[in-house]
């Protein structure tokens, strides 16, 4: 298996410029500046099939082309490192272990977009990532990879500014991130216009997450066909999958996009912790709907997951064994989204706490079977939310009801929690 984004992780002091250069760092940028036009770069990335690894999977090269074609200047490239969803930590690993790879990918994107300014925006809680990324930016400036006339190329200037988030999950949404960068409240903006035309400061902006841009140097070095062939089936390239929950060996694994859940959990994760039975798994972090063991052989890629009524997201696979109560798990995810809703639109602002309240009612033995239909209706109404937070915040609850309805019914009818997490008293209240 060829590694693309994690290939340098095991190198000594891999986060430093010296180590990165020893591994061939910035050679792809040199090739771009010496041999390619901006149009060549975006066409190469389009042909490779690289798509946004932040969850949307929008074609990366096409996004760069849209930004370059807008006549307004200056143009921006923005790194979205505001990775805040439970079960997701791919950006953190890359920022801590190989920040120069991200910077080289950012420079390649800037060249393709004819962009001259950029921001690196990182989640507020990622202290070590902040330290090492800022050090990498300083090293890149000192070595002539950032600033004016990059690598002696008189026609290519690019300035980068570092920004630290303040702990709000909502600013992972691209337009809310722009508002945060501009010193405004982190609420999402209306779309259209789209960021490729009206992004940060109202100017054309290419915004990509860390993993996406970290793949660009390898595509330049090895070609589009090479990257295409790394994936399984119709999927192209690799994906950094996070593995957490009740699994023997949690961690990050870079594997072909389209790897099955069975391969990830059992071949790379060592199986369920303590050899216990698998109850289910989430394929895409907290905002994805859980799937049962019958779906272990489904490919972890966007189309396959959509066909099963869930999302690939950023590839945060969370494993559940028989000690987990799925009502409790859905409730905890609902609590997270209630806390992180920005309150901008009614479906999310009202829907998220209603999900919590109904789950609490069921967990306290006060629910009815009608509540299961109510949860379904609440989720459907939240699809009208202004941004992706509200549009997916219902999935953990709605998906749990669909896949594990028997557990919800046992809580309601029998005041019984199969996992023993919810201990009911004789009057139907939690003990």
XYZ file of C-alpha atoms in Angstrom, residues 9 55 58 79 96 100 110 122 139 144 160 167 179 184 199 203 227 229 275 328 331 334 339 375 405-406 408 415 422:
29
model
C 5.037 10.367 9.760
C -16.590 15.444 3.988
C -16.168 18.289 -4.068
C -6.737 25.874 5.143
C 1.577 17.777 14.296
C 5.281 21.279 5.608
C -2.178 29.054 -4.683
C -6.685 25.578 13.104
C 10.872 28.020 8.377
C 12.077 31.342 0.497
C 0.303 33.242 4.754
C -13.410 26.316 20.085
C -16.825 35.166 9.304
C -17.397 38.362 13.078
C -15.213 33.986 0.045
C -13.085 37.734 -2.622
C -3.459 8.554 -7.701
C -5.335 3.659 -9.095
C -12.988 -9.767 21.738
C -27.424 6.528 25.285
C -28.372 10.938 23.252
C -27.496 14.899 20.282
C -24.263 22.580 22.448
C -37.746 11.660 16.298
C -35.189 0.194 16.982
C -35.488 -2.851 19.234
C -35.448 1.979 21.822
C -37.911 -0.084 30.892
C -29.741 2.829 31.891
